Amino acid sequence: MQNWIDLFMEQVKATTWLEWTAVLLGIAEVLLAKANKVWLYPTGIVATLISIYLLLHVDLYAECLLSCYYVVMSFYGWYHWVKKRNEPPVKVSYANRQEWIVTLLIVFVGWGVLYLLLINFTKSTVPVWDSWVSSTAWAGMWLLARRKIENWVLLNVSNLFAVPLLFHKNLALFALLTAFLFVVAIFGYLDWRKIIKEERLKEEQLLINVELV
């Protein structure tokens, strides 16, 4: 145990100011998202662009592709939030069978494609690990865009494998941030489940009221 603590402290001491900046902005993005503030998007974009540079430096190429996707989706979300923030959002729900099929295809086909790209076109030393973390996150993001509660499960599968991967690549603060996101995702799942239950109760009450009329 002491060896792990010593290793962690060494990694923290070796952390660059860029990594500190990316992590602090990442935390700010999460807090802004929780507060439903539009500033989460520019904050997240800057944090992700810094992350791309740092991930390239340690040869985590699939993670870089994932981060590029985050940047694109952040610009889209920023625009969508400003233009349509007064419209009712898509309701939170469970994924149906067809959506689960698409999710599993994204996970396993994406894993295979990313793995082949990494071993053939990059100098990645962790192609299986890196591609798995990214493919599960891609699937989670797809479910998130559709407001499906299972997005939290897929994102946490990605986070679970990402934490040791980032430690392995000496990105200790990124690993801690990911661990923090893992905890946030657990509460996100519980909050969304509560929302679904409340919606169902409202629908049942509405049906009862209609029958009584």
JSON list of C-alpha atoms in Angstrom, two decimals:
[
{"chain": "A", "resi": 1, "resn": "MET", "atom": "CA", "xyz": [0.00, 0.00, 0.00]},
{"chain": "A", "resi": 2, "resn": "GLN", "atom": "CA", "xyz": [2.79, 2.39, 0.89]},
{"chain": "A", "resi": 3, "resn": "ASN", "atom": "CA", "xyz": [4.38, 1.77, -2.52]},
{"chain": "A", "resi": 4, "resn": "TRP", "atom": "CA", "xyz": [1.17, 2.86, -4.23]},
{"chain": "A", "resi": 5, "resn": "ILE", "atom": "CA", "xyz": [0.97, 5.99, -2.09]},
{"chain": "A", "resi": 6, "resn": "ASP", "atom": "CA", "xyz": [4.60, 6.84, -2.83]},
{"chain": "A", "resi": 7, "resn": "LEU", "atom": "CA", "xyz": [4.03, 6.30, -6.55]},
{"chain": "A", "resi": 8, "resn": "PHE", "atom": "CA", "xyz": [0.96, 8.52, -6.49]},
{"chain": "A", "resi": 9, "resn": "MET", "atom": "CA", "xyz": [2.80, 11.31, -4.66]},
{"chain": "A", "resi": 10, "resn": "GLU", "atom": "CA", "xyz": [5.65, 11.12, -7.17]},
{"chain": "A", "resi": 11, "resn": "GLN", "atom": "CA", "xyz": [3.16, 11.46, -10.03]},
{"chain": "A", "resi": 12, "resn": "VAL", "atom": "CA", "xyz": [1.45, 14.43, -8.39]},
{"chain": "A", "resi": 13, "resn": "LYS", "atom": "CA", "xyz": [4.80, 16.18, -7.85]},
{"chain": "A", "resi": 14, "resn": "ALA", "atom": "CA", "xyz": [5.64, 15.63, -11.51]},
{"chain": "A", "resi": 15, "resn": "THR", "atom": "CA", "xyz": [2.29, 17.02, -12.68]},
{"chain": "A", "resi": 16, "resn": "THR", "atom": "CA", "xyz": [2.61, 19.91, -15.15]},
{"chain": "A", "resi": 17, "resn": "TRP", "atom": "CA", "xyz": [0.72, 23.18, -14.93]},
{"chain": "A", "resi": 18, "resn": "LEU", "atom": "CA", "xyz": [-1.18, 22.18, -18.08]},
{"chain": "A", "resi": 19, "resn": "GLU", "atom": "CA", "xyz": [-2.52, 19.04, -16.40]},
{"chain": "A", "resi": 20, "resn": "TRP", "atom": "CA", "xyz": [-3.50, 21.05, -13.31]},
{"chain": "A", "resi": 21, "resn": "THR", "atom": "CA", "xyz": [-5.33, 23.52, -15.58]},
{"chain": "A", "resi": 22, "resn": "ALA", "atom": "CA", "xyz": [-7.18, 20.77, -17.46]},
{"chain": "A", "resi": 23, "resn": "VAL", "atom": "CA", "xyz": [-8.26, 19.05, -14.25]},
{"chain": "A", "resi": 24, "resn": "LEU", "atom": "CA", "xyz": [-9.43, 22.25, -12.53]},
{"chain": "A", "resi": 25, "resn": "LEU", "atom": "CA", "xyz": [-11.39, 23.23, -15.64]},
{"chain": "A", "resi": 26, "resn": "GLY", "atom": "CA", "xyz": [-12.83, 19.71, -15.77]},
{"chain": "A", "resi": 27, "resn": "ILE", "atom": "CA", "xyz": [-14.06, 20.03, -12.19]},
{"chain": "A", "resi": 28, "resn": "ALA", "atom": "CA", "xyz": [-15.50, 23.48, -12.98]},
{"chain": "A", "resi": 29, "resn": "GLU", "atom": "CA", "xyz": [-17.32, 22.01, -15.99]},
{"chain": "A", "resi": 30, "resn": "VAL", "atom": "CA", "xyz": [-18.97, 19.33, -13.83]},
{"chain": "A", "resi": 31, "resn": "LEU", "atom": "CA", "xyz": [-20.08, 21.90, -11.24]},
{"chain": "A", "resi": 32, "resn": "LEU", "atom": "CA", "xyz": [-21.42, 24.22, -13.95]},
{"chain": "A", "resi": 33, "resn": "ALA", "atom": "CA", "xyz": [-23.30, 21.32, -15.53]},
{"chain": "A", "resi": 34, "resn": "LYS", "atom": "CA", "xyz": [-24.83, 20.45, -12.15]},
{"chain": "A", "resi": 35, "resn": "ALA", "atom": "CA", "xyz": [-25.91, 24.10, -11.80]},
{"chain": "A", "resi": 36, "resn": "ASN", "atom": "CA", "xyz": [-27.31, 24.04, -15.38]},
{"chain": "A", "resi": 37, "resn": "LYS", "atom": "CA", "xyz": [-25.09, 26.95, -16.49]},
{"chain": "A", "resi": 38, "resn": "VAL", "atom": "CA", "xyz": [-24.22, 27.45, -20.17]},
{"chain": "A", "resi": 39, "resn": "TRP", "atom": "CA", "xyz": [-20.62, 28.28, -19.21]},
{"chain": "A", "resi": 40, "resn": "LEU", "atom": "CA", "xyz": [-20.06, 24.54, -18.83]},
{"chain": "A", "resi": 41, "resn": "TYR", "atom": "CA", "xyz": [-19.54, 24.34, -22.60]},
{"chain": "A", "resi": 42, "resn": "PRO", "atom": "CA", "xyz": [-16.68, 26.83, -23.15]},
{"chain": "A", "resi": 43, "resn": "THR", "atom": "CA", "xyz": [-15.07, 25.60, -19.94]},
{"chain": "A", "resi": 44, "resn": "GLY", "atom": "CA", "xyz": [-15.29, 21.99, -21.10]},
{"chain": "A", "resi": 45, "resn": "ILE", "atom": "CA", "xyz": [-13.98, 22.82, -24.57]},
{"chain": "A", "resi": 46, "resn": "VAL", "atom": "CA", "xyz": [-10.83, 24.45, -23.18]},
{"chain": "A", "resi": 47, "resn": "ALA", "atom": "CA", "xyz": [-10.30, 21.58, -20.73]},
{"chain": "A", "resi": 48, "resn": "THR", "atom": "CA", "xyz": [-10.72, 18.99, -23.47]},
{"chain": "A", "resi": 49, "resn": "LEU", "atom": "CA", "xyz": [-8.37, 20.72, -25.92]},
{"chain": "A", "resi": 50, "resn": "ILE", "atom": "CA", "xyz": [-5.65, 20.73, -23.25]},
{"chain": "A", "resi": 51, "resn": "SER", "atom": "CA", "xyz": [-6.42, 17.07, -22.54]},
{"chain": "A", "resi": 52, "resn": "ILE", "atom": "CA", "xyz": [-5.98, 16.17, -26.21]},
{"chain": "A", "resi": 53, "resn": "TYR", "atom": "CA", "xyz": [-2.49, 17.63, -26.19]},
{"chain": "A", "resi": 54, "resn": "LEU", "atom": "CA", "xyz": [-1.57, 15.77, -22.99]},
{"chain": "A", "resi": 55, "resn": "LEU", "atom": "CA", "xyz": [-3.06, 12.46, -24.15]},
{"chain": "A", "resi": 56, "resn": "LEU", "atom": "CA", "xyz": [-1.16, 12.64, -27.43]},
{"chain": "A", "resi": 57, "resn": "HIS", "atom": "CA", "xyz": [2.02, 13.13, -25.43]},
{"chain": "A", "resi": 58, "resn": "VAL", "atom": "CA", "xyz": [1.50, 9.76, -23.68]},
{"chain": "A", "resi": 59, "resn": "ASP", "atom": "CA", "xyz": [0.27, 7.92, -26.82]},
{"chain": "A", "resi": 60, "resn": "LEU", "atom": "CA", "xyz": [-3.37, 7.45, -25.75]},
{"chain": "A", "resi": 61, "resn": "TYR", "atom": "CA", "xyz": [-4.68, 7.91, -29.28]},
{"chain": "A", "resi": 62, "resn": "ALA", "atom": "CA", "xyz": [-8.17, 6.44, -28.83]},
{"chain": "A", "resi": 63, "resn": "GLU", "atom": "CA", "xyz": [-8.67, 8.73, -25.85]},
{"chain": "A", "resi": 64, "resn": "CYS", "atom": "CA", "xyz": [-7.67, 11.63, -28.10]},
{"chain": "A", "resi": 65, "resn": "LEU", "atom": "CA", "xyz": [-10.32, 10.65, -30.65]},
{"chain": "A", "resi": 66, "resn": "LEU", "atom": "CA", "xyz": [-12.85, 10.47, -27.85]},
{"chain": "A", "resi": 67, "resn": "SER", "atom": "CA", "xyz": [-11.82, 13.93, -26.65]},
{"chain": "A", "resi": 68, "resn": "CYS", "atom": "CA", "xyz": [-12.21, 15.31, -30.19]},
{"chain": "A", "resi": 69, "resn": "TYR", "atom": "CA", "xyz": [-15.73, 13.92, -30.18]},
{"chain": "A", "resi": 70, "resn": "TYR", "atom": "CA", "xyz": [-16.36, 15.67, -26.85]},
{"chain": "A", "resi": 71, "resn": "VAL", "atom": "CA", "xyz": [-15.25, 18.97, -28.36]},
{"chain": "A", "resi": 72, "resn": "VAL", "atom": "CA", "xyz": [-17.61, 18.61, -31.32]},
{"chain": "A", "resi": 73, "resn": "MET", "atom": "CA", "xyz": [-20.51, 17.63, -29.06]},
{"chain": "A", "resi": 74, "resn": "SER", "atom": "CA", "xyz": [-19.73, 20.53, -26.72]},
{"chain": "A", "resi": 75, "resn": "PHE", "atom": "CA", "xyz": [-20.03, 23.03, -29.57]},
{"chain": "A", "resi": 76, "resn": "TYR", "atom": "CA", "xyz": [-23.29, 21.36, -30.63]},
{"chain": "A", "resi": 77, "resn": "GLY", "atom": "CA", "xyz": [-24.60, 21.37, -27.06]},
{"chain": "A", "resi": 78, "resn": "TRP", "atom": "CA", "xyz": [-23.63, 25.01, -26.61]},
{"chain": "A", "resi": 79, "resn": "TYR", "atom": "CA", "xyz": [-25.55, 25.99, -29.75]},
{"chain": "A", "resi": 80, "resn": "HIS", "atom": "CA", "xyz": [-28.48, 23.72, -28.89]},
{"chain": "A", "resi": 81, "resn": "TRP", "atom": "CA", "xyz": [-28.69, 25.09, -25.33]},
{"chain": "A", "resi": 82, "resn": "VAL", "atom": "CA", "xyz": [-28.76, 28.72, -26.46]},
{"chain": "A", "resi": 83, "resn": "LYS", "atom": "CA", "xyz": [-31.24, 28.19, -29.31]},
{"chain": "A", "resi": 84, "resn": "LYS", "atom": "CA", "xyz": [-33.63, 25.71, -27.69]},
{"chain": "A", "resi": 85, "resn": "ARG", "atom": "CA", "xyz": [-33.26, 26.14, -23.93]},
{"chain": "A", "resi": 86, "resn": "ASN", "atom": "CA", "xyz": [-36.93, 27.16, -23.54]},
{"chain": "A", "resi": 87, "resn": "GLU", "atom": "CA", "xyz": [-38.28, 24.05, -25.25]},
{"chain": "A", "resi": 88, "resn": "PRO", "atom": "CA", "xyz": [-39.23, 20.97, -23.19]},
{"chain": "A", "resi": 89, "resn": "PRO", "atom": "CA", "xyz": [-36.36, 18.44, -23.03]},
{"chain": "A", "resi": 90, "resn": "VAL", "atom": "CA", "xyz": [-36.57, 14.84, -24.15]},
{"chain": "A", "resi": 91, "resn": "LYS", "atom": "CA", "xyz": [-37.82, 12.74, -21.26]},
{"chain": "A", "resi": 92, "resn": "VAL", "atom": "CA", "xyz": [-35.47, 10.46, -19.35]},
{"chain": "A", "resi": 93, "resn": "SER", "atom": "CA", "xyz": [-36.23, 6.78, -20.01]},
{"chain": "A", "resi": 94, "resn": "TYR", "atom": "CA", "xyz": [-34.81, 3.27, -20.17]},
{"chain": "A", "resi": 95, "resn": "ALA", "atom": "CA", "xyz": [-33.26, 2.04, -23.40]},
{"chain": "A", "resi": 96, "resn": "ASN", "atom": "CA", "xyz": [-35.37, -0.34, -25.47]},
{"chain": "A", "resi": 97, "resn": "ARG", "atom": "CA", "xyz": [-34.14, -3.51, -27.16]},
{"chain": "A", "resi": 98, "resn": "GLN", "atom": "CA", "xyz": [-33.18, -1.77, -30.41]},
{"chain": "A", "resi": 99, "resn": "GLU", "atom": "CA", "xyz": [-31.21, 0.90, -28.56]},
{"chain": "A", "resi": 100, "resn": "TRP", "atom": "CA", "xyz": [-29.39, -1.81, -26.58]},
{"chain": "A", "resi": 101, "resn": "ILE", "atom": "CA", "xyz": [-28.42, -3.51, -29.84]},
{"chain": "A", "resi": 102, "resn": "VAL", "atom": "CA", "xyz": [-27.00, -0.24, -31.17]},
{"chain": "A", "resi": 103, "resn": "THR", "atom": "CA", "xyz": [-25.20, 0.34, -27.85]},
{"chain": "A", "resi": 104, "resn": "LEU", "atom": "CA", "xyz": [-23.55, -3.09, -27.91]},
{"chain": "A", "resi": 105, "resn": "LEU", "atom": "CA", "xyz": [-22.55, -2.61, -31.56]},
{"chain": "A", "resi": 106, "resn": "ILE", "atom": "CA", "xyz": [-20.89, 0.71, -30.69]},
{"chain": "A", "resi": 107, "resn": "VAL", "atom": "CA", "xyz": [-19.05, -0.96, -27.80]},
{"chain": "A", "resi": 108, "resn": "PHE", "atom": "CA", "xyz": [-17.74, -4.09, -29.50]},
{"chain": "A", "resi": 109, "resn": "VAL", "atom": "CA", "xyz": [-17.45, -3.00, -33.14]},
{"chain": "A", "resi": 110, "resn": "GLY", "atom": "CA", "xyz": [-15.95, 0.30, -31.99]},
{"chain": "A", "resi": 111, "resn": "TRP", "atom": "CA", "xyz": [-13.53, -1.58, -29.75]},
{"chain": "A", "resi": 112, "resn": "GLY", "atom": "CA", "xyz": [-12.37, -3.74, -32.63]},
{"chain": "A", "resi": 113, "resn": "VAL", "atom": "CA", "xyz": [-12.06, -0.89, -35.13]},
{"chain": "A", "resi": 114, "resn": "LEU", "atom": "CA", "xyz": [-10.17, 1.33, -32.70]},
{"chain": "A", "resi": 115, "resn": "TYR", "atom": "CA", "xyz": [-7.88, -1.55, -31.74]},
{"chain": "A", "resi": 116, "resn": "LEU", "atom": "CA", "xyz": [-7.01, -2.21, -35.40]},
{"chain": "A", "resi": 117, "resn": "LEU", "atom": "CA", "xyz": [-6.37, 1.48, -36.00]},
{"chain": "A", "resi": 118, "resn": "LEU", "atom": "CA", "xyz": [-4.12, 1.71, -32.95]},
{"chain": "A", "resi": 119, "resn": "ILE", "atom": "CA", "xyz": [-1.98, -1.33, -33.75]},
{"chain": "A", "resi": 120, "resn": "ASN", "atom": "CA", "xyz": [-1.62, -0.47, -37.44]},
{"chain": "A", "resi": 121, "resn": "PHE", "atom": "CA", "xyz": [-1.28, 3.31, -37.47]},
{"chain": "A", "resi": 122, "resn": "THR", "atom": "CA", "xyz": [0.04, 4.36, -34.05]},
{"chain": "A", "resi": 123, "resn": "LYS", "atom": "CA", "xyz": [2.76, 3.45, -31.58]},
{"chain": "A", "resi": 124, "resn": "SER", "atom": "CA", "xyz": [0.25, 2.76, -28.77]},
{"chain": "A", "resi": 125, "resn": "THR", "atom": "CA", "xyz": [1.53, 0.49, -26.01]},
{"chain": "A", "resi": 126, "resn": "VAL", "atom": "CA", "xyz": [-1.96, -0.19, -24.63]},
{"chain": "A", "resi": 127, "resn": "PRO", "atom": "CA", "xyz": [-4.19, -0.64, -27.71]},
{"chain": "A", "resi": 128, "resn": "VAL", "atom": "CA", "xyz": [-6.68, -3.07, -26.12]},
{"chain": "A", "resi": 129, "resn": "TRP", "atom": "CA", "xyz": [-7.09, -0.99, -22.98]},
{"chain": "A", "resi": 130, "resn": "ASP", "atom": "CA", "xyz": [-7.20, 2.38, -24.72]},
{"chain": "A", "resi": 131, "resn": "SER", "atom": "CA", "xyz": [-9.73, 1.27, -27.35]},
{"chain": "A", "resi": 132, "resn": "TRP", "atom": "CA", "xyz": [-12.01, -0.34, -24.73]},
{"chain": "A", "resi": 133, "resn": "VAL", "atom": "CA", "xyz": [-12.13, 2.81, -22.60]},
{"chain": "A", "resi": 134, "resn": "SER", "atom": "CA", "xyz": [-13.03, 4.87, -25.65]},
{"chain": "A", "resi": 135, "resn": "SER", "atom": "CA", "xyz": [-15.61, 2.53, -27.21]},
{"chain": "A", "resi": 136, "resn": "THR", "atom": "CA", "xyz": [-17.58, 2.21, -23.95]},
{"chain": "A", "resi": 137, "resn": "ALA", "atom": "CA", "xyz": [-17.49, 5.99, -23.51]},
{"chain": "A", "resi": 138, "resn": "TRP", "atom": "CA", "xyz": [-18.74, 6.46, -27.10]},
{"chain": "A", "resi": 139, "resn": "ALA", "atom": "CA", "xyz": [-21.66, 4.17, -26.33]},
{"chain": "A", "resi": 140, "resn": "GLY", "atom": "CA", "xyz": [-22.38, 6.05, -23.13]},
{"chain": "A", "resi": 141, "resn": "MET", "atom": "CA", "xyz": [-22.37, 9.38, -24.94]},
{"chain": "A", "resi": 142, "resn": "TRP", "atom": "CA", "xyz": [-24.79, 8.02, -27.55]},
{"chain": "A", "resi": 143, "resn": "LEU", "atom": "CA", "xyz": [-27.20, 6.94, -24.80]},
{"chain": "A", "resi": 144, "resn": "LEU", "atom": "CA", "xyz": [-26.75, 10.28, -23.02]},
{"chain": "A", "resi": 145, "resn": "ALA", "atom": "CA", "xyz": [-27.75, 12.14, -26.20]},
{"chain": "A", "resi": 146, "resn": "ARG", "atom": "CA", "xyz": [-30.97, 10.08, -26.23]},
{"chain": "A", "resi": 147, "resn": "ARG", "atom": "CA", "xyz": [-31.56, 10.71, -22.50]},
{"chain": "A", "resi": 148, "resn": "LYS", "atom": "CA", "xyz": [-31.33, 7.02, -21.62]},
{"chain": "A", "resi": 149, "resn": "ILE", "atom": "CA", "xyz": [-30.55, 6.18, -18.00]},
{"chain": "A", "resi": 150, "resn": "GLU", "atom": "CA", "xyz": [-28.14, 3.40, -19.03]},
{"chain": "A", "resi": 151, "resn": "ASN", "atom": "CA", "xyz": [-25.69, 6.06, -20.24]},
{"chain": "A", "resi": 152, "resn": "TRP", "atom": "CA", "xyz": [-24.41, 6.29, -16.67]},
{"chain": "A", "resi": 153, "resn": "VAL", "atom": "CA", "xyz": [-23.67, 2.56, -16.63]},
{"chain": "A", "resi": 154, "resn": "LEU", "atom": "CA", "xyz": [-21.67, 2.67, -19.87]},
{"chain": "A", "resi": 155, "resn": "LEU", "atom": "CA", "xyz": [-19.81, 5.82, -18.86]},
{"chain": "A", "resi": 156, "resn": "ASN", "atom": "CA", "xyz": [-18.85, 4.23, -15.56]},
{"chain": "A", "resi": 157, "resn": "VAL", "atom": "CA", "xyz": [-17.61, 1.09, -17.30]},
{"chain": "A", "resi": 158, "resn": "SER", "atom": "CA", "xyz": [-15.33, 3.43, -19.23]},
{"chain": "A", "resi": 159, "resn": "ASN", "atom": "CA", "xyz": [-14.34, 5.35, -16.09]},
{"chain": "A", "resi": 160, "resn": "LEU", "atom": "CA", "xyz": [-13.59, 2.13, -14.21]},
{"chain": "A", "resi": 161, "resn": "PHE", "atom": "CA", "xyz": [-10.98, 1.09, -16.77]},
{"chain": "A", "resi": 162, "resn": "ALA", "atom": "CA", "xyz": [-9.77, 4.64, -17.43]},
{"chain": "A", "resi": 163, "resn": "VAL", "atom": "CA", "xyz": [-8.60, 5.28, -13.85]},
{"chain": "A", "resi": 164, "resn": "PRO", "atom": "CA", "xyz": [-5.83, 2.62, -13.80]},
{"chain": "A", "resi": 165, "resn": "LEU", "atom": "CA", "xyz": [-4.96, 3.40, -17.42]},
{"chain": "A", "resi": 166, "resn": "LEU", "atom": "CA", "xyz": [-4.34, 7.05, -16.58]},
{"chain": "A", "resi": 167, "resn": "PHE", "atom": "CA", "xyz": [-2.28, 6.10, -13.53]},
{"chain": "A", "resi": 168, "resn": "HIS", "atom": "CA", "xyz": [-0.30, 3.75, -15.77]},
{"chain": "A", "resi": 169, "resn": "LYS", "atom": "CA", "xyz": [0.45, 6.69, -18.06]},
{"chain": "A", "resi": 170, "resn": "ASN", "atom": "CA", "xyz": [1.50, 8.90, -15.11]},
{"chain": "A", "resi": 171, "resn": "LEU", "atom": "CA", "xyz": [-1.54, 11.18, -15.40]},
{"chain": "A", "resi": 172, "resn": "ALA", "atom": "CA", "xyz": [-2.40, 11.00, -11.71]},
{"chain": "A", "resi": 173, "resn": "LEU", "atom": "CA", "xyz": [-4.66, 14.06, -11.59]},
{"chain": "A", "resi": 174, "resn": "PHE", "atom": "CA", "xyz": [-6.60, 12.90, -14.65]},
{"chain": "A", "resi": 175, "resn": "ALA", "atom": "CA", "xyz": [-7.08, 9.58, -12.86]},
{"chain": "A", "resi": 176, "resn": "LEU", "atom": "CA", "xyz": [-8.42, 11.36, -9.77]},
{"chain": "A", "resi": 177, "resn": "LEU", "atom": "CA", "xyz": [-10.76, 13.46, -11.92]},
{"chain": "A", "resi": 178, "resn": "THR", "atom": "CA", "xyz": [-12.05, 10.29, -13.58]},
{"chain": "A", "resi": 179, "resn": "ALA", "atom": "CA", "xyz": [-12.60, 8.70, -10.17]},
{"chain": "A", "resi": 180, "resn": "PHE", "atom": "CA", "xyz": [-14.58, 11.81, -9.21]},
{"chain": "A", "resi": 181, "resn": "LEU", "atom": "CA", "xyz": [-16.65, 11.46, -12.38]},
{"chain": "A", "resi": 182, "resn": "PHE", "atom": "CA", "xyz": [-17.26, 7.81, -11.47]},
{"chain": "A", "resi": 183, "resn": "VAL", "atom": "CA", "xyz": [-18.90, 8.91, -8.22]},
{"chain": "A", "resi": 184, "resn": "VAL", "atom": "CA", "xyz": [-20.87, 11.65, -10.00]},
{"chain": "A", "resi": 185, "resn": "ALA", "atom": "CA", "xyz": [-22.19, 9.08, -12.49]},
{"chain": "A", "resi": 186, "resn": "ILE", "atom": "CA", "xyz": [-23.50, 6.90, -9.65]},
{"chain": "A", "resi": 187, "resn": "PHE", "atom": "CA", "xyz": [-25.54, 9.80, -8.30]},
{"chain": "A", "resi": 188, "resn": "GLY", "atom": "CA", "xyz": [-26.55, 10.70, -11.85]},
{"chain": "A", "resi": 189, "resn": "TYR", "atom": "CA", "xyz": [-28.01, 7.21, -12.30]},
{"chain": "A", "resi": 190, "resn": "LEU", "atom": "CA", "xyz": [-29.90, 7.42, -9.00]},
{"chain": "A", "resi": 191, "resn": "ASP", "atom": "CA", "xyz": [-31.25, 10.89, -9.83]},
{"chain": "A", "resi": 192, "resn": "TRP", "atom": "CA", "xyz": [-32.44, 9.79, -13.28]},
{"chain": "A", "resi": 193, "resn": "ARG", "atom": "CA", "xyz": [-34.09, 6.68, -11.84]},
{"chain": "A", "resi": 194, "resn": "LYS", "atom": "CA", "xyz": [-35.99, 8.93, -9.43]},
{"chain": "A", "resi": 195, "resn": "ILE", "atom": "CA", "xyz": [-37.08, 11.13, -12.35]},
{"chain": "A", "resi": 196, "resn": "ILE", "atom": "CA", "xyz": [-38.40, 8.09, -14.26]},
{"chain": "A", "resi": 197, "resn": "LYS", "atom": "CA", "xyz": [-40.35, 6.89, -11.22]},
{"chain": "A", "resi": 198, "resn": "GLU", "atom": "CA", "xyz": [-41.88, 10.34, -10.71]},
{"chain": "A", "resi": 199, "resn": "GLU", "atom": "CA", "xyz": [-42.87, 10.54, -14.40]},
{"chain": "A", "resi": 200, "resn": "ARG", "atom": "CA", "xyz": [-44.53, 7.13, -14.21]},
{"chain": "A", "resi": 201, "resn": "LEU", "atom": "CA", "xyz": [-46.45, 8.14, -11.09]},
{"chain": "A", "resi": 202, "resn": "LYS", "atom": "CA", "xyz": [-47.66, 11.30, -12.86]},
{"chain": "A", "resi": 203, "resn": "GLU", "atom": "CA", "xyz": [-48.80, 9.27, -15.88]},
{"chain": "A", "resi": 204, "resn": "GLU", "atom": "CA", "xyz": [-50.60, 6.76, -13.67]},
{"chain": "A", "resi": 205, "resn": "GLN", "atom": "CA", "xyz": [-52.31, 9.55, -11.74]},
{"chain": "A", "resi": 206, "resn": "LEU", "atom": "CA", "xyz": [-53.33, 11.21, -15.02]},
{"chain": "A", "resi": 207, "resn": "LEU", "atom": "CA", "xyz": [-54.91, 7.94, -16.24]},
{"chain": "A", "resi": 208, "resn": "ILE", "atom": "CA", "xyz": [-56.78, 7.56, -12.95]},
{"chain": "A", "resi": 209, "resn": "ASN", "atom": "CA", "xyz": [-58.10, 11.13, -13.22]},
{"chain": "A", "resi": 210, "resn": "VAL", "atom": "CA", "xyz": [-59.23, 10.52, -16.82]},
{"chain": "A", "resi": 211, "resn": "GLU", "atom": "CA", "xyz": [-61.07, 7.35, -15.80]},
{"chain": "A", "resi": 212, "resn": "LEU", "atom": "CA", "xyz": [-62.84, 9.17, -12.97]},
{"chain": "A", "resi": 213, "resn": "VAL", "atom": "CA", "xyz": [-64.12, 11.91, -15.26]}
]
